[in-house]
Structures are given as structure tokens and as C-alpha cells.
mmCIF file of C-alpha atoms and ligand atoms in Angstrom:
data_model
loop_
_atom_site.group_PDB
_atom_site.id
_atom_site.type_symbol
_atom_site.label_atom_id
_atom_site.label_comp_id
_atom_site.label_asym_id
_atom_site.label_seq_id
_atom_site.Cartn_x
_atom_site.Cartn_y
_atom_site.Cartn_z
ATOM 1 C CA MET A 26 16.063 0.573 8.164
ATOM 2 C CA THR A 27 16.127 4.266 7.429
ATOM 3 C CA ASN A 28 12.815 5.247 8.972
ATOM 4 C CA LYS A 29 10.912 4.943 12.177
ATOM 5 C CA TYR A 30 8.215 2.618 10.927
ATOM 6 C CA MET A 31 8.119 -0.371 8.640
ATOM 7 C CA TYR A 32 4.704 -0.684 7.023
ATOM 8 C CA PHE A 33 2.992 -3.981 6.300
ATOM 9 C CA ILE A 34 -0.102 -3.180 4.316
ATOM 10 C CA ALA A 35 -2.570 -5.928 3.455
ATOM 11 C CA ASN A 36 -4.464 -5.410 0.212
ATOM 12 C CA TRP A 37 -7.342 -7.881 0.210
ATOM 13 C CA LYS A 38 -8.609 -6.712 -3.193
ATOM 14 C CA MET A 39 -12.096 -8.108 -3.934
ATOM 15 C CA PHE A 40 -11.737 -11.021 -1.517
ATOM 16 C CA GLY A 41 -13.286 -11.714 1.861
ATOM 17 C CA GLY A 42 -16.610 -11.911 3.642
ATOM 18 C CA LEU A 43 -17.599 -11.419 7.257
ATOM 19 C CA LYS A 44 -16.134 -14.791 8.190
ATOM 20 C CA SER A 45 -12.674 -13.833 6.923
ATOM 21 C CA ILE A 46 -12.433 -11.292 9.722
ATOM 22 C CA ASN A 47 -12.446 -14.040 12.349
ATOM 23 C CA SER A 48 -8.976 -15.177 11.358
ATOM 24 C CA LEU A 49 -7.535 -11.788 12.272
ATOM 25 C CA HIS A 50 -7.315 -12.704 15.940
ATOM 26 C CA LYS A 51 -4.131 -14.607 15.056
ATOM 27 C CA VAL A 52 -2.524 -11.472 13.695
ATOM 28 C CA VAL A 53 -3.748 -9.403 16.664
ATOM 29 C CA LYS A 54 -2.232 -11.899 19.094
ATOM 30 C CA PHE A 55 1.016 -12.099 17.186
ATOM 31 C CA PHE A 56 1.343 -8.330 16.960
ATOM 32 C CA LYS A 57 0.658 -7.807 20.645
ATOM 33 C CA ASN A 58 3.506 -10.101 21.632
ATOM 34 C CA PHE A 59 5.945 -9.210 18.878
ATOM 35 C CA LYS A 60 9.026 -7.474 20.282
ATOM 36 C CA LYS A 61 9.389 -5.070 17.373
ATOM 37 C CA ASN A 62 5.770 -3.982 17.370
ATOM 38 C CA LYS A 63 6.623 -0.376 18.247
ATOM 39 C CA SER A 64 8.428 0.060 14.968
ATOM 40 C CA ILE A 65 5.776 -1.581 12.795
ATOM 41 C CA LYS A 66 2.528 -0.376 11.310
ATOM 42 C CA ILE A 67 0.072 -3.002 10.131
ATOM 43 C CA ILE A 68 -2.779 -1.756 7.993
ATOM 44 C CA TYR A 69 -5.540 -3.953 6.582
ATOM 45 C CA CYS A 70 -7.296 -2.738 3.451
ATOM 46 C CA PRO A 71 -10.325 -4.993 2.957
ATOM 47 C CA PRO A 72 -13.215 -4.469 0.542
ATOM 48 C CA SER A 73 -15.389 -1.524 1.608
ATOM 49 C CA THR A 74 -18.076 -3.878 2.917
ATOM 50 C CA LEU A 75 -15.685 -5.061 5.627
ATOM 51 C CA ILE A 76 -14.208 -1.758 6.793
ATOM 52 C CA ARG A 77 -16.697 -1.256 9.605
ATOM 53 C CA PRO A 78 -16.720 -4.789 11.054
ATOM 54 C CA MET A 79 -12.962 -5.055 10.686
ATOM 55 C CA SER A 80 -12.380 -1.751 12.481
ATOM 56 C CA LYS A 81 -14.533 -3.025 15.340
ATOM 57 C CA LYS A 82 -12.642 -6.291 15.478
ATOM 58 C CA LEU A 83 -9.294 -4.478 15.533
ATOM 59 C CA VAL A 84 -10.184 -1.838 18.080
ATOM 60 C CA ASN A 85 -7.379 -1.535 20.717
ATOM 61 C CA SER A 86 -5.113 -3.753 18.623
ATOM 62 C CA LYS A 87 -3.001 -0.927 17.087
ATOM 63 C CA ILE A 88 -3.732 -2.499 13.701
ATOM 64 C CA GLU A 89 -5.380 0.028 11.430
ATOM 65 C CA VAL A 90 -7.844 -0.244 8.582
ATOM 66 C CA GLY A 91 -7.837 1.315 5.138
ATOM 67 C CA ALA A 92 -9.900 1.381 1.964
ATOM 68 C CA GLN A 93 -8.926 0.390 -1.571
ATOM 69 C CA ASN A 94 -10.398 3.150 -3.720
ATOM 70 C CA CYS A 95 -12.955 5.953 -3.670
ATOM 71 C CA HIS A 96 -14.947 8.269 -5.884
ATOM 72 C CA GLU A 97 -13.282 11.637 -6.386
ATOM 73 C CA HIS A 98 -16.374 13.673 -5.466
ATOM 74 C CA GLU A 99 -15.903 15.020 -1.943
ATOM 75 C CA THR A 100 -19.477 15.236 -0.713
ATOM 76 C CA PHE A 101 -22.683 13.229 -1.176
ATOM 77 C CA GLY A 102 -23.944 13.142 -4.742
ATOM 78 C CA ALA A 103 -25.823 11.267 -7.438
ATOM 79 C CA PHE A 104 -23.123 8.712 -8.270
ATOM 80 C CA THR A 105 -24.801 5.332 -8.258
ATOM 81 C CA GLY A 106 -22.628 2.579 -6.894
ATOM 82 C CA SER A 107 -19.875 4.893 -5.670
ATOM 83 C CA ILE A 108 -18.435 5.686 -2.260
ATOM 84 C CA ASN A 109 -16.405 8.792 -1.439
ATOM 85 C CA SER A 110 -13.470 9.220 0.911
ATOM 86 C CA MET A 111 -15.491 10.987 3.583
ATOM 87 C CA MET A 112 -17.877 8.024 3.765
ATOM 88 C CA LEU A 113 -14.963 5.595 4.063
ATOM 89 C CA ARG A 114 -13.451 7.696 6.831
ATOM 90 C CA SER A 115 -16.768 7.718 8.679
ATOM 91 C CA VAL A 116 -16.873 3.916 8.889
ATOM 92 C CA GLY A 117 -13.347 3.545 10.233
ATOM 93 C CA ALA A 118 -10.855 3.804 7.369
ATOM 94 C CA LYS A 119 -7.672 5.689 8.246
ATOM 95 C CA TYR A 120 -5.806 4.957 5.024
ATOM 96 C CA ILE A 121 -6.698 4.479 1.382
ATOM 97 C CA ILE A 122 -4.951 2.788 -1.529
ATOM 98 C CA LEU A 123 -5.175 4.956 -4.658
ATOM 99 C CA GLY A 124 -3.763 4.576 -8.151
ATOM 100 C CA HIS A 125 -3.546 0.797 -7.987
ATOM 101 C CA SER A 126 -2.628 -0.621 -11.395
ATOM 102 C CA GLU A 127 -5.732 -2.813 -11.419
ATOM 103 C CA ASN A 128 -7.753 0.415 -11.416
ATOM 104 C CA ARG A 129 -5.418 2.219 -13.779
ATOM 105 C CA GLN A 130 -5.893 -0.679 -16.193
ATOM 106 C CA SER A 131 -9.642 -0.246 -16.064
ATOM 107 C CA GLY A 132 -9.378 3.391 -17.045
ATOM 108 C CA GLU A 133 -8.250 5.462 -14.070
ATOM 109 C CA THR A 134 -6.117 8.322 -15.354
ATOM 110 C CA ASP A 135 -3.356 10.172 -13.500
ATOM 111 C CA LYS A 136 -5.634 13.205 -13.399
ATOM 112 C CA LEU A 137 -8.473 11.265 -11.811
ATOM 113 C CA ILE A 138 -6.087 9.699 -9.297
ATOM 114 C CA ASN A 139 -4.891 13.204 -8.405
ATOM 115 C CA LEU A 140 -8.476 14.295 -7.683
ATOM 116 C CA LYS A 141 -9.044 11.192 -5.565
ATOM 117 C CA ILE A 142 -5.851 11.814 -3.577
ATOM 118 C CA LYS A 143 -6.903 15.403 -2.911
ATOM 119 C CA SER A 144 -10.347 14.363 -1.716
ATOM 120 C CA ALA A 145 -8.930 11.580 0.467
ATOM 121 C CA LEU A 146 -6.444 13.928 2.145
ATOM 122 C CA LYS A 147 -9.221 16.434 2.766
ATOM 123 C CA SER A 148 -11.257 13.711 4.439
ATOM 124 C CA GLY A 149 -8.360 12.953 6.751
ATOM 125 C CA LEU A 150 -7.234 9.710 5.161
ATOM 126 C CA LYS A 151 -3.589 8.827 4.674
ATOM 127 C CA VAL A 152 -2.937 7.850 1.084
ATOM 128 C CA ILE A 153 -1.053 4.835 -0.209
ATOM 129 C CA PHE A 154 -0.315 6.041 -3.720
ATOM 130 C CA CYS A 155 0.573 3.232 -6.136
ATOM 131 C CA ILE A 156 2.824 3.698 -9.122
ATOM 132 C CA GLY A 157 4.572 1.238 -11.415
ATOM 133 C CA GLU A 158 5.540 0.374 -14.960
ATOM 134 C CA THR A 159 4.176 -2.375 -17.198
ATOM 135 C CA LEU A 160 6.384 -5.124 -18.616
ATOM 136 C CA LYS A 161 6.338 -3.419 -22.000
ATOM 137 C CA GLU A 162 7.552 -0.180 -20.464
ATOM 138 C CA LYS A 163 10.254 -2.002 -18.508
ATOM 139 C CA ARG A 164 11.469 -3.666 -21.703
ATOM 140 C CA LYS A 165 11.562 -0.296 -23.427
ATOM 141 C CA LYS A 166 13.685 0.919 -20.496
ATOM 142 C CA ILE A 167 11.351 3.809 -19.749
ATOM 143 C CA THR A 168 10.517 2.868 -16.141
ATOM 144 C CA LYS A 169 11.823 6.127 -14.670
ATOM 145 C CA GLN A 170 9.969 8.262 -17.220
ATOM 146 C CA VAL A 171 6.753 6.385 -16.442
ATOM 147 C CA LEU A 172 7.177 6.810 -12.686
ATOM 148 C CA ASN A 173 8.134 10.435 -13.121
ATOM 149 C CA LYS A 174 4.925 11.150 -14.998
ATOM 150 C CA GLN A 175 2.766 9.195 -12.557
ATOM 151 C CA ILE A 176 4.265 11.119 -9.637
ATOM 152 C CA ASN A 177 4.124 14.549 -11.290
ATOM 153 C CA LEU A 178 0.492 14.200 -12.324
ATOM 154 C CA GLY A 179 -0.722 12.129 -9.390
ATOM 155 C CA LEU A 180 0.742 14.447 -6.764
ATOM 156 C CA ASN A 181 0.168 17.661 -8.701
ATOM 157 C CA LYS A 182 -0.631 20.593 -6.361
ATOM 158 C CA ILE A 183 -0.695 18.456 -3.254
ATOM 159 C CA ASN A 184 0.815 20.339 -0.345
ATOM 160 C CA ASN A 185 0.574 17.965 2.582
ATOM 161 C CA LYS A 186 2.674 15.160 1.122
ATOM 162 C CA ASN A 187 3.467 13.961 4.645
ATOM 163 C CA ASN A 188 0.284 11.960 4.528
ATOM 164 C CA VAL A 189 1.164 10.263 1.271
ATOM 165 C CA ILE A 190 3.032 6.968 1.233
ATOM 166 C CA VAL A 191 4.214 5.853 -2.199
ATOM 167 C CA ALA A 192 3.954 2.163 -3.106
ATOM 168 C CA TYR A 193 6.121 1.122 -6.021
ATOM 169 C CA GLU A 194 4.338 -1.809 -7.629
ATOM 170 C CA PRO A 195 5.699 -2.913 -10.992
ATOM 171 C CA VAL A 196 2.627 -4.117 -12.892
ATOM 172 C CA TRP A 197 4.508 -7.182 -14.137
ATOM 173 C CA SER A 198 5.201 -8.345 -10.603
ATOM 174 C CA ILE A 199 1.644 -8.161 -9.221
ATOM 175 C CA GLY A 200 0.288 -11.655 -8.699
ATOM 176 C CA THR A 201 2.934 -13.219 -10.950
ATOM 177 C CA GLY A 202 5.531 -14.433 -8.431
ATOM 178 C CA LEU A 203 8.139 -12.225 -10.113
ATOM 179 C CA ILE A 204 10.004 -9.512 -8.234
ATOM 180 C CA PRO A 205 12.645 -7.028 -9.411
ATOM 181 C CA LYS A 206 16.343 -7.685 -8.863
ATOM 182 C CA ASN A 207 17.682 -6.115 -5.665
ATOM 183 C CA ASN A 208 19.939 -3.615 -7.397
ATOM 184 C CA GLU A 209 17.154 -2.501 -9.747
ATOM 185 C CA LEU A 210 14.697 -2.101 -6.914
ATOM 186 C CA TYR A 211 17.191 -0.211 -4.763
ATOM 187 C CA GLU A 212 17.870 2.199 -7.590
ATOM 188 C CA ILE A 213 14.193 2.801 -8.337
ATOM 189 C CA ILE A 214 13.325 3.335 -4.687
ATOM 190 C CA ASN A 215 16.152 5.864 -4.423
ATOM 191 C CA PHE A 216 14.888 7.582 -7.534
ATOM 192 C CA ILE A 217 11.363 7.847 -6.076
ATOM 193 C CA LYS A 218 12.726 9.002 -2.697
ATOM 194 C CA LYS A 219 14.720 11.794 -4.299
ATOM 195 C CA LYS A 220 11.824 12.833 -6.461
ATOM 196 C CA THR A 221 9.218 12.912 -3.693
ATOM 197 C CA LYS A 222 11.624 14.258 -1.042
ATOM 198 C CA LYS A 223 10.221 13.010 2.241
ATOM 199 C CA ASN A 224 7.785 10.328 1.316
ATOM 200 C CA LYS A 225 7.931 6.828 2.679
ATOM 201 C CA ILE A 226 8.303 4.275 -0.087
ATOM 202 C CA LEU A 227 6.944 0.746 -0.066
ATOM 203 C CA TYR A 228 7.400 -2.106 -2.463
ATOM 204 C CA GLY A 229 4.470 -4.235 -3.646
ATOM 205 C CA GLY A 230 4.157 -7.148 -6.055
ATOM 206 C CA SER A 231 4.256 -10.852 -5.163
ATOM 207 C CA VAL A 232 5.728 -10.277 -1.703
ATOM 208 C CA ASN A 233 5.730 -13.592 0.168
ATOM 209 C CA ALA A 234 7.405 -15.353 3.076
ATOM 210 C CA LYS A 235 10.159 -16.678 0.786
ATOM 211 C CA ASN A 236 11.192 -13.653 -1.205
ATOM 212 C CA ILE A 237 11.023 -11.394 1.879
ATOM 213 C CA GLU A 238 14.474 -12.801 2.730
ATOM 214 C CA GLN A 239 15.753 -11.152 -0.428
ATOM 215 C CA LEU A 240 13.619 -8.013 -0.234
ATOM 216 C CA LYS A 241 14.511 -7.201 3.359
ATOM 217 C CA SER A 242 18.130 -6.542 2.430
ATOM 218 C CA ILE A 243 17.040 -3.519 0.394
ATOM 219 C CA ASN A 244 17.594 -0.939 3.086
ATOM 220 C CA ASN A 245 15.931 2.086 1.550
ATOM 221 C CA LEU A 246 12.448 0.518 1.709
ATOM 222 C CA ASP A 247 9.893 1.527 4.343
ATOM 223 C CA GLY A 248 7.716 -1.536 4.016
ATOM 224 C CA TYR A 249 5.521 -3.646 1.778
ATOM 225 C CA LEU A 250 2.110 -3.678 0.153
ATOM 226 C CA ILE A 251 1.018 -7.283 0.191
ATOM 227 C CA GLY A 252 -1.828 -8.737 -1.862
ATOM 228 C CA GLY A 253 -2.344 -12.497 -2.127
ATOM 229 C CA ALA A 254 -0.196 -13.458 0.870
ATOM 230 C CA SER A 255 -2.031 -11.056 3.173
ATOM 231 C CA GLN A 256 -5.264 -13.028 3.057
ATOM 232 C CA ASP A 257 -3.708 -15.896 4.967
ATOM 233 C CA PRO A 258 -2.814 -14.768 8.507
ATOM 234 C CA LYS A 259 -0.038 -17.323 8.809
ATOM 235 C CA LYS A 260 1.659 -16.167 5.618
ATOM 236 C CA PHE A 261 1.238 -12.534 6.591
ATOM 237 C CA ILE A 262 2.709 -13.129 10.056
ATOM 238 C CA ASP A 263 5.593 -15.071 8.510
ATOM 239 C CA ILE A 264 6.455 -12.160 6.262
ATOM 240 C CA ILE A 265 6.612 -9.809 9.256
ATOM 241 C CA LYS A 266 8.630 -12.236 11.377
ATOM 242 C CA LYS A 267 11.127 -12.930 8.610
ATOM 243 C CA THR A 268 11.644 -9.235 7.971
ATOM 244 C CA TYR A 269 13.194 -9.042 11.432
ATOM 245 C CA ASN A 270 15.166 -12.241 11.874
HETATM 246 P P1 LIG B 310 0.271 -9.402 -4.860
HETATM 247 O O1 LIG B 310 -0.537 -8.030 -4.974
HETATM 248 O O2 LIG B 310 1.040 -9.365 -3.569
HETATM 249 O O3 LIG B 310 -0.799 -10.459 -4.855
HETATM 250 O O4 LIG B 310 1.168 -9.480 -6.030
HETATM 251 C C1 LIG B 310 0.010 -6.821 -4.569
HETATM 252 C C2 LIG B 310 -0.930 -5.693 -4.889
HETATM 253 O O5 LIG B 310 -1.605 -5.743 -5.928
HETATM 254 O O6 LIG B 310 -1.037 -4.711 -4.117
#
């Protein structure tokens, strides 16, 4: 491991109600007793409706809470149905996922993502900035060009990059059970590391308790962004445990 912390970020997407929070006591208990807990950061990113109750549940647990998206406007405004980064911060979010491919696919542009990142950083949130190529782009062998563009535009004129974590999530691996080959992933992570200089780089896309055995041998990674498997505390705990044994 090249860095101080390994990140395990749970992306709950549009799943979970108040009852789902109850199961977190298992993760809290596990984390408290886990020997490596000083070198791990666990961050739960639930739907916005759960940020407040989840933050309360996790108080004193060293597990942090994040949001999944925000409106780019920095202050209050007439934007029906939207929530900005300052509002998310005020209910307990410390992190925010931005640029997720599920939002890019529904029309989020690099420019818009850049505005969102700027507003989130201003509000004091740490940003988990997602980038990744589609299957078509991978087949055309233009992955690096795609990532290059996403990084250049997404992080354009952002000075405090220390608070930006990059999550490489190939679109074709999200929710499909497919993951990149180790050598490909290693090379891409190195490429992103060189390009962004100091950023921490995570991998996301179908991470589970089985393929973590393969993924953990990629030693330039700083952690994982975990979707489906993060909703089940047992699976999530298994992923963390297996990363270290
Ligand atoms: P997945 O999702 O682990 O279910 O593939 C990852 C993500 O979309 O962040």
C-alpha cells in the first residue's frame, strides 16, 4: 500500500430507507475491533434522505458520511427538487460523489461536474470524483484519451486538489460483475496518478468479496468505491477483511 489510508466507500445509490440504517451497527462493531482500523477510512454515501439519521447513528464511530450528488448553485435558490453542497454539509455530509457515470449518462457534462466540484469544495466537502470509459470507448482503445478529457475538464481551475479523491470506474464494470485485468488496471491507475499528481485513486465497479482477492494485489490503489456489495453489511465487512488477510 503506497498511502496512509485505504478508503472503502459505500455508494448506496437510490437504495435504503430508515430501517436500512439499523444494520450499520454490525459495521460499527467490526470497525471498532478491527486491528487495521487506523489505516482505513470507511465512508457511507446514502441517499440524501438518510444523511442526517446516518450521521447520528455513526457519531463517535469514525465512520463518515457522504452525499451522492448536488446542484452546482452554491447558495439557496429557486431550483425545485435540488439540493446544494452547502445544504448537504449542514446535515452531516463530509464527502460527496460527483461525476458518477449514472449521472453522466443522464446528461451531466464535464463542465457541469466541474462547477459541482468547485461548489462542493467551497462548502467544505471532500470530493470523490468519478471518471471512466464506456465499453465502446474501451474497444476503440481510447480509454486514456477519455480519462484525460474527463480529468482536464472536471478539475479545470481547481486549486485545492488535496481534497479530491479520484475514483476510476469503468462504465462497463459497474453492476455487471466484470472487472478490468490487473495489468490494465495497474497501468490506468498509474496514468491517473501521474496526471493528477498527488491525488488518491480508487477503483470502483463490481467490487465484491471474491474479486477483492485479485484487486488487492494492485498496489497503486488507495481503496474502493463499492456499490451493490456495500448495502449488505456482511459483504462490505468481508471485502475489508479480505483486503488485509
Ligand atoms: P457496483 O457499483 O459496485 O454495484 O458495480 C459501483 C458504483 O457505481 O459506484
